[in-house]
PDB file of C-alpha atoms in Angstrom:
ATOM      1  CA  MET A   1     -30.400  93.233  29.447  1.00 59.00           C
ATOM      2  CA  SER A   2     -32.829  93.302  32.308  1.00 68.00           C
ATOM      3  CA  ASN A   3     -32.508  90.470  34.833  1.00 68.00           C
ATOM      4  CA  PRO A   4     -36.017  89.124  35.415  1.00 65.00           C
ATOM      5  CA  LEU A   5     -35.188  87.948  38.885  1.00 65.00           C
ATOM      6  CA  ARG A   6     -33.940  91.073  40.018  1.00 66.00           C
ATOM      7  CA  SER A   7     -34.460  91.682  43.701  1.00 64.00           C
ATOM      8  CA  SER A   8     -33.136  93.846  46.289  1.00 63.00           C
ATOM      9  CA  GLU A   9     -33.070  90.751  48.710  1.00 68.00           C
ATOM     10  CA  TYR A  10     -31.049  88.536  46.286  1.00 68.00           C
ATOM     11  CA  ASN A  11     -28.047  88.192  44.425  1.00 75.00           C
ATOM     12  CA  THR A  12     -29.195  86.565  41.341  1.00 82.00           C
ATOM     13  CA  MET A  13     -27.131  83.731  40.132  1.00 84.00           C
ATOM     14  CA  VAL A  14     -26.721  82.125  36.784  1.00 88.00           C
ATOM     15  CA  ILE A  15     -26.800  78.270  37.753  1.00 88.00           C
ATOM     16  CA  GLY A  16     -26.859  76.840  34.184  1.00 91.00           C
ATOM     17  CA  SER A  17     -26.770  77.506  30.571  1.00 93.00           C
ATOM     18  CA  CYS A  18     -27.745  75.693  27.342  1.00 95.00           C
ATOM     19  CA  ASN A  19     -28.257  76.645  23.724  1.00 95.00           C
ATOM     20  CA  GLY A  20     -28.518  80.371  24.778  1.00 93.00           C
ATOM     21  CA  LEU A  21     -30.915  79.841  27.572  1.00 95.00           C
ATOM     22  CA  LEU A  22     -30.027  80.659  31.121  1.00 94.00           C
ATOM     23  CA  LEU A  23     -31.136  79.124  34.309  1.00 93.00           C
ATOM     24  CA  LEU A  24     -31.539  81.897  37.173  1.00 92.00           C
ATOM     25  CA  SER A  25     -31.974  81.414  40.755  1.00 88.00           C
ATOM     26  CA  ASN A  26     -32.572  83.701  43.886  1.00 84.00           C
ATOM     27  CA  ALA A  27     -33.452  80.920  46.029  1.00 78.00           C
ATOM     28  CA  LEU A  28     -34.624  77.196  45.640  1.00 76.00           C
ATOM     29  CA  ASP A  29     -38.250  78.377  45.434  1.00 79.00           C
ATOM     30  CA  ASP A  30     -37.268  81.136  43.054  1.00 84.00           C
ATOM     31  CA  ILE A  31     -35.902  79.776  39.751  1.00 90.00           C
ATOM     32  CA  SER A  32     -36.485  80.891  36.093  1.00 92.00           C
ATOM     33  CA  LEU A  33     -35.373  79.993  32.590  1.00 94.00           C
ATOM     34  CA  TRP A  34     -34.398  83.100  30.685  1.00 93.00           C
ATOM     35  CA  ASN A  35     -33.841  83.787  26.916  1.00 93.00           C
ATOM     36  CA  PRO A  36     -32.032  86.918  26.899  1.00 91.00           C
ATOM     37  CA  SER A  37     -31.982  87.368  23.113  1.00 91.00           C
ATOM     38  CA  ILE A  38     -35.659  87.860  23.016  1.00 90.00           C
ATOM     39  CA  GLY A  39     -36.227  88.992  26.596  1.00 87.00           C
ATOM     40  CA  LYS A  40     -38.694  86.165  27.638  1.00 91.00           C
ATOM     41  CA  TYR A  41     -38.446  84.236  30.757  1.00 89.00           C
ATOM     42  CA  LYS A  42     -40.447  81.713  32.451  1.00 94.00           C
ATOM     43  CA  LYS A  43     -40.561  81.205  36.201  1.00 93.00           C
ATOM     44  CA  LEU A  44     -40.571  77.352  37.290  1.00 94.00           C
ATOM     45  CA  PRO A  45     -43.129  76.000  39.576  1.00 93.00           C
ATOM     46  CA  VAL A  46     -41.981  75.521  43.274  1.00 87.00           C
ATOM     47  CA  MET A  47     -40.819  71.971  43.827  1.00 82.00           C
ATOM     48  CA  ASP A  48     -41.975  69.837  46.586  1.00 76.00           C
ATOM     49  CA  VAL A  49     -38.602  69.118  48.478  1.00 67.00           C
ATOM     50  CA  VAL A  50     -37.590  69.316  52.195  1.00 62.00           C
ATOM     51  CA  VAL A  51     -34.478  71.286  52.892  1.00 62.00           C
ATOM     52  CA  ARG A  52     -32.923  71.378  56.198  1.00 59.00           C
ATOM     53  CA  GLU A  53     -31.242  74.564  57.524  1.00 56.00           C
ATOM     54  CA  ASP A  54     -27.935  72.867  58.167  1.00 56.00           C
ATOM     55  CA  HIS A  55     -26.186  69.823  56.569  1.00 52.00           C
ATOM     56  CA  HIS A  56     -27.185  69.957  53.119  1.00 62.00           C
ATOM     57  CA  THR A  57     -26.050  71.183  49.924  1.00 75.00           C
ATOM     58  CA  ILE A  58     -27.690  71.703  46.522  1.00 81.00           C
ATOM     59  CA  ARG A  59     -26.272  71.021  43.193  1.00 84.00           C
ATOM     60  CA  PHE A  60     -27.978  72.113  39.783  1.00 90.00           C
ATOM     61  CA  GLY A  61     -27.957  70.976  36.149  1.00 93.00           C
ATOM     62  CA  PHE A  62     -29.452  72.229  32.948  1.00 96.00           C
ATOM     63  CA  GLY A  63     -29.582  70.745  29.519  1.00 97.00           C
ATOM     64  CA  TYR A  64     -31.418  69.684  26.427  1.00 97.00           C
ATOM     65  CA  ASP A  65     -33.151  66.281  25.891  1.00 97.00           C
ATOM     66  CA  VAL A  66     -32.404  65.756  22.498  1.00 95.00           C
ATOM     67  CA  ALA A  67     -34.595  62.711  22.076  1.00 95.00           C
ATOM     68  CA  ASN A  68     -37.739  64.583  23.537  1.00 96.00           C
ATOM     69  CA  ASP A  69     -37.139  68.023  22.340  1.00 97.00           C
ATOM     70  CA  ASP A  70     -37.583  69.168  25.726  1.00 97.00           C
ATOM     71  CA  TYR A  71     -35.268  71.341  28.326  1.00 97.00           C
ATOM     72  CA  LYS A  72     -34.667  69.757  31.690  1.00 97.00           C
ATOM     73  CA  VAL A  73     -33.388  71.181  35.259  1.00 96.00           C
ATOM     74  CA  VAL A  74     -31.958  68.672  37.586  1.00 94.00           C
ATOM     75  CA  ILE A  75     -31.758  69.530  41.388  1.00 90.00           C
ATOM     76  CA  PHE A  76     -29.878  67.401  43.904  1.00 84.00           C
ATOM     77  CA  VAL A  77     -30.633  68.400  47.597  1.00 81.00           C
ATOM     78  CA  GLU A  78     -27.673  66.324  49.504  1.00 76.00           C
ATOM     79  CA  VAL A  79     -28.343  65.771  53.195  1.00 72.00           C
ATOM     80  CA  LEU A  80     -25.160  64.954  55.064  1.00 67.00           C
ATOM     81  CA  GLY A  81     -24.646  62.823  57.981  1.00 60.00           C
ATOM     82  CA  THR A  82     -24.354  64.993  61.063  1.00 51.00           C
ATOM     83  CA  GLU A  83     -21.145  62.762  62.287  1.00 51.00           C
ATOM     84  CA  LYS A  84     -17.902  61.939  60.740  1.00 50.00           C
ATOM     85  CA  GLY A  85     -18.502  58.949  58.511  1.00 50.00           C
ATOM     86  CA  SER A  86     -22.219  58.998  58.515  1.00 50.00           C
ATOM     87  CA  PRO A  87     -23.867  58.366  55.372  1.00 61.00           C
ATOM     88  CA  PHE A  88     -25.510  60.878  53.192  1.00 66.00           C
ATOM     89  CA  SER A  89     -28.641  60.982  50.988  1.00 71.00           C
ATOM     90  CA  SER A  90     -29.903  62.686  47.963  1.00 76.00           C
ATOM     91  CA  ASP A  91     -33.183  63.839  46.815  1.00 81.00           C
ATOM     92  CA  VAL A  92     -33.170  64.332  43.013  1.00 88.00           C
ATOM     93  CA  LYS A  93     -35.705  66.278  41.176  1.00 91.00           C
ATOM     94  CA  VAL A  94     -36.070  66.776  37.363  1.00 95.00           C
ATOM     95  CA  TYR A  95     -38.196  69.606  35.949  1.00 96.00           C
ATOM     96  CA  SER A  96     -39.452  69.318  32.500  1.00 97.00           C
ATOM     97  CA  LEU A  97     -40.063  72.446  30.307  1.00 96.00           C
ATOM     98  CA  LYS A  98     -42.744  70.824  28.237  1.00 96.00           C
ATOM     99  CA  SER A  99     -44.641  69.466  30.845  1.00 96.00           C
ATOM    100  CA  ASN A 100     -44.051  72.111  33.238  1.00 96.00           C
ATOM    101  CA  PHE A 101     -43.614  69.722  36.048  1.00 94.00           C
ATOM    102  CA  TRP A 102     -41.033  68.588  38.779  1.00 94.00           C
ATOM    103  CA  LYS A 103     -40.736  64.744  39.351  1.00 92.00           C
ATOM    104  CA  GLY A 104     -38.543  62.752  41.469  1.00 90.00           C
ATOM    105  CA  VAL A 105     -36.096  60.285  40.188  1.00 85.00           C
ATOM    106  CA  GLU A 106     -34.280  56.800  41.210  1.00 74.00           C
ATOM    107  CA  GLU A 107     -32.222  57.001  44.068  1.00 72.00           C
ATOM    108  CA  PHE A 108     -28.836  58.839  43.227  1.00 78.00           C
ATOM    109  CA  PRO A 109     -26.145  57.272  45.570  1.00 80.00           C
ATOM    110  CA  TYR A 110     -23.518  59.613  44.946  1.00 83.00           C
ATOM    111  CA  TYR A 111     -21.985  62.761  46.405  1.00 77.00           C
ATOM    112  CA  VAL A 112     -21.441  65.551  43.664  1.00 82.00           C
ATOM    113  CA  ARG A 113     -17.950  67.173  44.744  1.00 72.00           C
ATOM    114  CA  ASN A 114     -17.847  70.626  43.250  1.00 71.00           C
ATOM    115  CA  LYS A 115     -20.447  72.771  44.713  1.00 65.00           C
ATOM    116  CA  GLU A 116     -19.649  75.665  42.631  1.00 65.00           C
ATOM    117  CA  GLU A 117     -20.438  73.844  39.152  1.00 74.00           C
ATOM    118  CA  SER A 118     -23.326  73.125  37.396  1.00 85.00           C
ATOM    119  CA  GLY A 119     -23.459  69.805  35.484  1.00 91.00           C
ATOM    120  CA  THR A 120     -21.271  69.689  32.245  1.00 94.00           C
ATOM    121  CA  TYR A 121     -23.653  69.312  29.219  1.00 96.00           C
ATOM    122  CA  LEU A 122     -22.857  67.182  26.152  1.00 96.00           C
ATOM    123  CA  ASN A 123     -25.375  65.510  23.817  1.00 95.00           C
ATOM    124  CA  GLY A 124     -28.248  65.111  26.054  1.00 96.00           C
ATOM    125  CA  VAL A 125     -26.301  64.043  29.126  1.00 97.00           C
ATOM    126  CA  LEU A 126     -25.297  65.845  32.408  1.00 96.00           C
ATOM    127  CA  HIS A 127     -21.953  65.113  33.939  1.00 95.00           C
ATOM    128  CA  TRP A 128     -20.564  65.559  37.396  1.00 92.00           C
ATOM    129  CA  ILE A 129     -17.516  64.579  39.549  1.00 90.00           C
ATOM    130  CA  VAL A 130     -18.662  62.352  42.205  1.00 88.00           C
ATOM    131  CA  SER A 131     -17.828  60.323  45.097  1.00 82.00           C
ATOM    132  CA  SER A 132     -19.666  57.025  46.227  1.00 77.00           C
ATOM    133  CA  GLU A 133     -18.833  58.142  50.176  1.00 69.00           C
ATOM    134  CA  ILE A 134     -17.441  60.992  51.862  1.00 63.00           C
ATOM    135  CA  LYS A 135     -14.100  60.163  52.865  1.00 62.00           C
ATOM    136  CA  ILE A 136     -10.418  61.504  52.542  1.00 57.00           C
ATOM    137  CA  PRO A 137      -9.329  60.887  49.697  1.00 58.00           C
ATOM    138  CA  LEU A 138     -12.389  61.458  47.886  1.00 62.00           C
ATOM    139  CA  ASP A 139     -13.282  59.166  44.874  1.00 69.00           C
ATOM    140  CA  ARG A 140     -13.219  61.162  41.554  1.00 81.00           C
ATOM    141  CA  MET A 141     -15.601  59.334  39.561  1.00 89.00           C
ATOM    142  CA  ILE A 142     -17.617  60.712  36.524  1.00 93.00           C
ATOM    143  CA  VAL A 143     -21.474  60.369  36.865  1.00 93.00           C
ATOM    144  CA  ALA A 144     -23.580  60.845  33.518  1.00 95.00           C
ATOM    145  CA  PHE A 145     -27.245  61.682  33.804  1.00 94.00           C
ATOM    146  CA  ASP A 146     -29.335  60.751  30.778  1.00 96.00           C
ATOM    147  CA  LEU A 147     -31.996  63.497  30.210  1.00 96.00           C
ATOM    148  CA  LYS A 148     -34.073  61.127  27.929  1.00 96.00           C
ATOM    149  CA  THR A 149     -34.284  58.399  30.513  1.00 94.00           C
ATOM    150  CA  ASP A 150     -33.744  60.410  33.739  1.00 93.00           C
ATOM    151  CA  LYS A 151     -31.308  57.643  34.858  1.00 92.00           C
ATOM    152  CA  CYS A 152     -27.740  57.740  35.622  1.00 90.00           C
ATOM    153  CA  ARG A 153     -24.503  55.796  35.260  1.00 92.00           C
ATOM    154  CA  ILE A 154     -20.761  55.832  35.929  1.00 93.00           C
ATOM    155  CA  ILE A 155     -18.726  56.340  32.870  1.00 94.00           C
ATOM    156  CA  PRO A 156     -14.822  55.575  32.682  1.00 93.00           C
ATOM    157  CA  HIS A 157     -12.303  58.337  33.968  1.00 91.00           C
ATOM    158  CA  PRO A 158      -8.796  58.838  32.800  1.00 91.00           C
ATOM    159  CA  PRO A 159      -5.834  57.587  34.726  1.00 86.00           C
ATOM    160  CA  TYR A 160      -5.286  59.008  38.059  1.00 79.00           C
ATOM    161  CA  SER A 161      -1.883  58.729  39.557  1.00 73.00           C
ATOM    162  CA  ASP A 162      -1.619  61.454  42.404  1.00 67.00           C
ATOM    163  CA  GLU A 163      -4.094  62.003  45.242  1.00 67.00           C
ATOM    164  CA  ASN A 164      -3.151  65.716  45.611  1.00 72.00           C
ATOM    165  CA  PHE A 165      -5.081  67.140  42.748  1.00 79.00           C
ATOM    166  CA  SER A 166      -8.682  68.477  41.813  1.00 81.00           C
ATOM    167  CA  VAL A 167     -10.475  67.436  38.637  1.00 85.00           C
ATOM    168  CA  LYS A 168     -13.020  69.736  36.620  1.00 88.00           C
ATOM    169  CA  LEU A 169     -15.246  68.791  33.627  1.00 91.00           C
ATOM    170  CA  GLU A 170     -15.537  70.907  30.483  1.00 91.00           C
ATOM    171  CA  VAL A 171     -16.558  70.106  26.940  1.00 93.00           C
ATOM    172  CA  LEU A 172     -13.659  70.737  24.471  1.00 89.00           C
ATOM    173  CA  GLY A 173     -13.661  70.045  20.651  1.00 87.00           C
ATOM    174  CA  GLY A 174     -17.179  68.240  21.050  1.00 91.00           C
ATOM    175  CA  CYS A 175     -15.537  65.928  23.434  1.00 93.00           C
ATOM    176  CA  LEU A 176     -15.967  65.823  27.182  1.00 95.00           C
ATOM    177  CA  CYS A 177     -12.672  66.894  28.794  1.00 93.00           C
ATOM    178  CA  THR A 178     -11.217  66.720  32.214  1.00 91.00           C
ATOM    179  CA  SER A 179      -8.555  69.252  33.596  1.00 87.00           C
ATOM    180  CA  HIS A 180      -6.280  67.804  36.589  1.00 83.00           C
ATOM    181  CA  ALA A 181      -4.729  70.409  38.666  1.00 81.00           C
ATOM    182  CA  PHE A 182      -1.975  69.446  40.868  1.00 77.00           C
ATOM    183  CA  TRP A 183      -1.347  71.646  43.626  1.00 72.00           C
ATOM    184  CA  GLY A 184       1.954  72.731  45.413  1.00 67.00           C
ATOM    185  CA  ASP A 185       2.856  74.843  48.328  1.00 64.00           C
ATOM    186  CA  PHE A 186       0.510  77.248  50.249  1.00 61.00           C
ATOM    187  CA  PHE A 187       1.647  81.050  50.027  1.00 56.00           C
ATOM    188  CA  ILE A 188       0.333  84.380  51.348  1.00 59.00           C
ATOM    189  CA  ASP A 189      -0.605  86.925  48.597  1.00 58.00           C
ATOM    190  CA  ASP A 190      -0.209  90.690  48.363  1.00 59.00           C
ATOM    191  CA  TRP A 191      -3.591  91.017  50.236  1.00 59.00           C
ATOM    192  CA  GLU A 192      -2.466  88.505  52.699  1.00 59.00           C
ATOM    193  CA  HIS A 193      -4.894  85.830  51.889  1.00 59.00           C
ATOM    194  CA  LEU A 194      -3.945  82.318  52.097  1.00 55.00           C
ATOM    195  CA  GLY A 195      -3.633  80.605  48.599  1.00 59.00           C
ATOM    196  CA  ARG A 196      -2.128  77.714  47.071  1.00 63.00           C
ATOM    197  CA  CYS A 197       0.318  77.361  44.212  1.00 68.00           C
ATOM    198  CA  LEU A 198      -0.742  75.581  41.062  1.00 72.00           C
ATOM    199  CA  ASP A 199       2.053  73.285  40.065  1.00 76.00           C
ATOM    200  CA  TYR A 200       0.892  72.179  36.562  1.00 81.00           C
ATOM    201  CA  MET A 201      -2.325  70.981  34.863  1.00 83.00           C
ATOM    202  CA  ASP A 202      -2.970  67.995  32.911  1.00 88.00           C
ATOM    203  CA  ILE A 203      -5.964  68.048  29.839  1.00 90.00           C
ATOM    204  CA  TRP A 204      -7.309  64.841  28.787  1.00 92.00           C
ATOM    205  CA  VAL A 205     -10.213  64.403  26.439  1.00 93.00           C
ATOM    206  CA  ILE A 206     -12.336  61.278  25.723  1.00 94.00           C
ATOM    207  CA  LYS A 207     -12.323  60.773  22.032  1.00 93.00           C
ATOM    208  CA  GLU A 208     -14.909  57.813  21.813  1.00 94.00           C
ATOM    209  CA  TYR A 209     -17.530  58.478  24.546  1.00 94.00           C
ATOM    210  CA  GLY A 210     -17.594  55.797  27.019  1.00 91.00           C
ATOM    211  CA  VAL A 211     -14.691  54.022  25.982  1.00 93.00           C
ATOM    212  CA  GLU A 212     -11.897  54.118  28.608  1.00 92.00           C
ATOM    213  CA  ASP A 213      -8.995  53.391  26.316  1.00 93.00           C
ATOM    214  CA  SER A 214      -9.866  56.533  24.418  1.00 94.00           C
ATOM    215  CA  TRP A 215      -8.929  58.922  27.165  1.00 94.00           C
ATOM    216  CA  THR A 216      -6.096  61.083  25.921  1.00 93.00           C
ATOM    217  CA  LYS A 217      -3.781  63.277  27.461  1.00 92.00           C
ATOM    218  CA  ILE A 218      -3.389  66.242  25.142  1.00 90.00           C
ATOM    219  CA  MET A 219      -1.304  68.528  27.058  1.00 86.00           C
ATOM    220  CA  SER A 220       0.269  69.444  30.561  1.00 85.00           C
ATOM    221  CA  ILE A 221       0.443  73.128  31.408  1.00 80.00           C
ATOM    222  CA  VAL A 222       3.132  74.149  33.794  1.00 80.00           C
ATOM    223  CA  ARG A 223       2.412  77.307  36.020  1.00 68.00           C
ATOM    224  CA  PRO A 224       3.992  80.194  34.639  1.00 55.00           C
ATOM    225  CA  ASP A 225       4.346  82.034  38.012  1.00 57.00           C
ATOM    226  CA  ASN A 226       4.519  80.663  41.399  1.00 52.00           C
ATOM    227  CA  GLN A 227       2.009  83.055  42.794  1.00 49.00           C
ATOM    228  CA  ILE A 228      -0.819  81.649  40.454  1.00 50.00           C
ATOM    229  CA  GLY A 229      -3.180  79.596  42.814  1.00 48.00           C
ATOM    230  CA  SER A 230      -6.300  79.684  40.576  1.00 54.00           C
ATOM    231  CA  LEU A 231      -7.468  76.795  38.589  1.00 54.00           C
ATOM    232  CA  MET A 232      -7.232  77.206  34.544  1.00 59.00           C
ATOM    233  CA  VAL A 233     -10.280  75.999  32.489  1.00 62.00           C
ATOM    234  CA  PRO A 234      -9.494  75.144  28.785  1.00 62.00           C
ATOM    235  CA  LEU A 235     -11.792  77.132  26.334  1.00 56.00           C
ATOM    236  CA  THR A 236     -10.818  75.830  22.971  1.00 60.00           C
ATOM    237  CA  LEU A 237      -8.795  73.459  21.084  1.00 60.00           C
ATOM    238  CA  ARG A 238      -6.975  73.820  17.733  1.00 59.00           C
ATOM    239  CA  GLN A 239      -4.678  71.916  15.527  1.00 54.00           C
ATOM    240  CA  TRP A 240      -1.067  73.441  15.512  1.00 48.00           C
ATOM    241  CA  GLY A 241       1.524  73.398  12.819  1.00 47.00           C
ATOM    242  CA  GLY A 242       1.714  70.373  10.402  1.00 43.00           C
ATOM    243  CA  ASN A 243       1.430  67.949  13.001  1.00 44.00           C
ATOM    244  CA  PRO A 244      -2.344  66.516  12.849  1.00 40.00           C
ATOM    245  CA  GLY A 245      -1.977  65.382  16.591  1.00 43.00           C
ATOM    246  CA  GLY A 246      -0.631  68.811  17.673  1.00 42.00           C
ATOM    247  CA  THR A 247      -2.624  71.237  19.813  1.00 42.00           C
ATOM    248  CA  ARG A 248      -1.957  74.535  21.270  1.00 37.00           C
TER     249      ARG A 248
END
């Protein structure tokens, strides 16, 4: 397969995927949707957004608007304050494949925490782990961005009991899932890189979307080796043995 954005000047990034379509980017003004199965792509129009050279971060999301039979791209340009404790602002744009147009949406008063992750898509909604302000420890709220209405809301998260952990969002068995990684001591690996040991990980799923009491911890995974520092990601869920509630 040939990358339609291939360039000697950029390393093309896959910044989102949905239903076999890939969202590719070389830069903020060079973004395309690509269907590798048929070899076709569409370059997105350049959006009207001001990006400062410093103190900003960019987050992406890509998903399918079920109600309007439309694919949408969401981009957050987050501008951070220049001093500790100063506020931040978010310029949010939504692209519609059907209209081939970018539009601004209502104020988004949250800071998206994991810059490496695109929004987690489930049933017409994109999800991110966010904070209401930049502080230590950071909040770990879950924001849901509805692609039908282009509006966001906070949904319940599972119980949090320790500040020394990180959270990732995934979809597991058709349900929104969180993986909580609890970190231990720092170590130096064989290449003299500083790492941090993963003590264990809890996996939670919300069985009834939006209902706080339906969050269920389905397993805890203890690290098999004290030199493992990377965050593991759940990929699938299956029934185990004769126990209808059992998983592996």
